[in-house]
Amino acid sequence: MDPSATQAWLLLGQARLDANVAMGAEQAALKTLEQEPKNGRARMLLASVYLVQTHGETDAARLLRLREKAAAELKRYLEVEPKGTFAEEARQLLAGP
């Protein structure tokens, strides 16, 4: 595993999310996790991708799947980094509005 390649995938995913290219961001986050399954930042990126996709979604079944996928990634993040940089944000997102 090349740490620089893992970092590159993570940065590409963040850039794609920032550019509203959710599918590309998801692919990059998944590639990061293939190389480093305990990468908390990639878990948060993936959760963010799923949450962004819920905006404006009108299909109730798809909306539920996206929310479930986001929640699963947030929980995985907290398993890996319970006191990590994004731990409080992950807890708040899981708690809901």
PDB file of C-alpha atoms in Angstrom:
ATOM      1  CA  MET A   1       0.000   0.000   0.000  1.00  0.00           C
ATOM      2  CA  ASP A   2       1.439   3.335  -1.064  1.00  0.00           C
ATOM      3  CA  PRO A   3       0.444   6.043   1.463  1.00  0.00           C
ATOM      4  CA  SER A   4       0.793   8.772  -1.146  1.00  0.00           C
ATOM      5  CA  ALA A   5      -1.633   6.946  -3.465  1.00  0.00           C
ATOM      6  CA  THR A   6      -4.126   6.591  -0.609  1.00  0.00           C
ATOM      7  CA  GLN A   7      -3.829  10.304   0.145  1.00  0.00           C
ATOM      8  CA  ALA A   8      -4.214  11.140  -3.545  1.00  0.00           C
ATOM      9  CA  TRP A   9      -7.452   9.142  -3.775  1.00  0.00           C
ATOM     10  CA  LEU A  10      -8.768  10.870  -0.672  1.00  0.00           C
ATOM     11  CA  LEU A  11      -7.936  14.330  -2.012  1.00  0.00           C
ATOM     12  CA  LEU A  12      -9.469  13.468  -5.382  1.00  0.00           C
ATOM     13  CA  GLY A  13     -12.645  12.363  -3.625  1.00  0.00           C
ATOM     14  CA  GLN A  14     -12.857  15.598  -1.672  1.00  0.00           C
ATOM     15  CA  ALA A  15     -12.269  17.640  -4.830  1.00  0.00           C
ATOM     16  CA  ARG A  16     -14.981  15.722  -6.660  1.00  0.00           C
ATOM     17  CA  LEU A  17     -17.417  16.252  -3.804  1.00  0.00           C
ATOM     18  CA  ASP A  18     -16.585  19.964  -3.774  1.00  0.00           C
ATOM     19  CA  ALA A  19     -17.294  20.006  -7.517  1.00  0.00           C
ATOM     20  CA  ASN A  20     -20.667  18.251  -6.983  1.00  0.00           C
ATOM     21  CA  VAL A  21     -19.528  15.067  -8.715  1.00  0.00           C
ATOM     22  CA  ALA A  22     -20.945  12.651  -6.172  1.00  0.00           C
ATOM     23  CA  MET A  23     -20.349   9.462  -8.150  1.00  0.00           C
ATOM     24  CA  GLY A  24     -16.685  10.318  -8.667  1.00  0.00           C
ATOM     25  CA  ALA A  25     -16.314  11.267  -5.005  1.00  0.00           C
ATOM     26  CA  GLU A  26     -17.857   7.975  -3.942  1.00  0.00           C
ATOM     27  CA  GLN A  27     -15.529   5.998  -6.217  1.00  0.00           C
ATOM     28  CA  ALA A  28     -12.463   7.808  -4.889  1.00  0.00           C
ATOM     29  CA  ALA A  29     -13.530   7.295  -1.255  1.00  0.00           C
ATOM     30  CA  LEU A  30     -14.117   3.594  -1.902  1.00  0.00           C
ATOM     31  CA  LYS A  31     -10.695   3.309  -3.569  1.00  0.00           C
ATOM     32  CA  THR A  32      -9.138   4.952  -0.504  1.00  0.00           C
ATOM     33  CA  LEU A  33     -10.910   2.453   1.742  1.00  0.00           C
ATOM     34  CA  GLU A  34      -9.736  -0.466  -0.408  1.00  0.00           C
ATOM     35  CA  GLN A  35      -6.188   0.612   0.328  1.00  0.00           C
ATOM     36  CA  GLU A  36      -6.743   1.688   3.927  1.00  0.00           C
ATOM     37  CA  PRO A  37      -9.984   0.326   5.443  1.00  0.00           C
ATOM     38  CA  LYS A  38      -9.524   2.215   8.718  1.00  0.00           C
ATOM     39  CA  ASN A  39      -9.143   5.634   7.096  1.00  0.00           C
ATOM     40  CA  GLY A  40     -11.565   7.777   9.102  1.00  0.00           C
ATOM     41  CA  ARG A  41     -11.431  10.733   6.716  1.00  0.00           C
ATOM     42  CA  ALA A  42     -12.495   8.458   3.852  1.00  0.00           C
ATOM     43  CA  ARG A  43     -15.399   7.182   5.980  1.00  0.00           C
ATOM     44  CA  MET A  44     -16.524  10.772   6.619  1.00  0.00           C
ATOM     45  CA  LEU A  45     -16.118  11.624   2.937  1.00  0.00           C
ATOM     46  CA  LEU A  46     -18.277   8.668   1.966  1.00  0.00           C
ATOM     47  CA  ALA A  47     -20.935   9.645   4.524  1.00  0.00           C
ATOM     48  CA  SER A  48     -20.875  13.186   3.122  1.00  0.00           C
ATOM     49  CA  VAL A  49     -21.314  11.866  -0.412  1.00  0.00           C
ATOM     50  CA  TYR A  50     -24.410   9.930   0.634  1.00  0.00           C
ATOM     51  CA  LEU A  51     -25.835  12.859   2.578  1.00  0.00           C
ATOM     52  CA  VAL A  52     -25.297  15.278  -0.326  1.00  0.00           C
ATOM     53  CA  GLN A  53     -27.174  12.883  -2.590  1.00  0.00           C
ATOM     54  CA  THR A  54     -30.217  13.093  -0.315  1.00  0.00           C
ATOM     55  CA  HIS A  55     -30.693  16.783  -1.154  1.00  0.00           C
ATOM     56  CA  GLY A  56     -33.657  17.112  -3.456  1.00  0.00           C
ATOM     57  CA  GLU A  57     -34.184  13.349  -3.667  1.00  0.00           C
ATOM     58  CA  THR A  58     -37.861  12.579  -4.216  1.00  0.00           C
ATOM     59  CA  ASP A  59     -37.715   8.775  -4.389  1.00  0.00           C
ATOM     60  CA  ALA A  60     -38.497   7.705  -0.806  1.00  0.00           C
ATOM     61  CA  ALA A  61     -36.794   4.315  -1.129  1.00  0.00           C
ATOM     62  CA  ARG A  62     -33.582   5.818  -2.536  1.00  0.00           C
ATOM     63  CA  LEU A  63     -33.644   8.532   0.137  1.00  0.00           C
ATOM     64  CA  LEU A  64     -33.902   5.892   2.862  1.00  0.00           C
ATOM     65  CA  ARG A  65     -31.037   3.843   1.346  1.00  0.00           C
ATOM     66  CA  LEU A  66     -28.790   6.902   1.155  1.00  0.00           C
ATOM     67  CA  ARG A  67     -29.538   7.856   4.755  1.00  0.00           C
ATOM     68  CA  GLU A  68     -28.850   4.291   5.900  1.00  0.00           C
ATOM     69  CA  LYS A  69     -25.562   4.204   3.982  1.00  0.00           C
ATOM     70  CA  ALA A  70     -24.526   7.552   5.471  1.00  0.00           C
ATOM     71  CA  ALA A  71     -25.396   6.376   8.988  1.00  0.00           C
ATOM     72  CA  ALA A  72     -23.399   3.170   8.486  1.00  0.00           C
ATOM     73  CA  GLU A  73     -20.318   5.149   7.423  1.00  0.00           C
ATOM     74  CA  LEU A  74     -20.686   7.556  10.336  1.00  0.00           C
ATOM     75  CA  LYS A  75     -20.827   4.603  12.732  1.00  0.00           C
ATOM     76  CA  ARG A  76     -17.767   3.044  11.092  1.00  0.00           C
ATOM     77  CA  TYR A  77     -15.954   6.358  11.451  1.00  0.00           C
ATOM     78  CA  LEU A  78     -16.742   6.411  15.172  1.00  0.00           C
ATOM     79  CA  GLU A  79     -15.535   2.812  15.538  1.00  0.00           C
ATOM     80  CA  VAL A  80     -12.204   3.722  13.942  1.00  0.00           C
ATOM     81  CA  GLU A  81     -11.749   7.206  15.406  1.00  0.00           C
ATOM     82  CA  PRO A  82     -14.021   7.628  18.452  1.00  0.00           C
ATOM     83  CA  LYS A  83     -12.097  10.756  19.462  1.00  0.00           C
ATOM     84  CA  GLY A  84     -11.139  11.831  15.956  1.00  0.00           C
ATOM     85  CA  THR A  85     -11.368  15.245  14.376  1.00  0.00           C
ATOM     86  CA  PHE A  86     -14.882  14.587  13.066  1.00  0.00           C
ATOM     87  CA  ALA A  87     -16.228  12.505  15.959  1.00  0.00           C
ATOM     88  CA  GLU A  88     -18.527  15.193  17.342  1.00  0.00           C
ATOM     89  CA  GLU A  89     -19.864  16.004  13.873  1.00  0.00           C
ATOM     90  CA  ALA A  90     -20.488  12.296  13.232  1.00  0.00           C
ATOM     91  CA  ARG A  91     -22.410  11.991  16.506  1.00  0.00           C
ATOM     92  CA  GLN A  92     -24.506  15.050  15.719  1.00  0.00           C
ATOM     93  CA  LEU A  93     -25.343  13.760  12.240  1.00  0.00           C
ATOM     94  CA  LEU A  94     -26.345  10.397  13.679  1.00  0.00           C
ATOM     95  CA  ALA A  95     -28.540  12.109  16.272  1.00  0.00           C
ATOM     96  CA  GLY A  96     -30.402  13.901  13.492  1.00  0.00           C
ATOM     97  CA  PRO A  97     -32.140  17.270  13.581  1.00  0.00           C
TER      98      PRO A  97
END
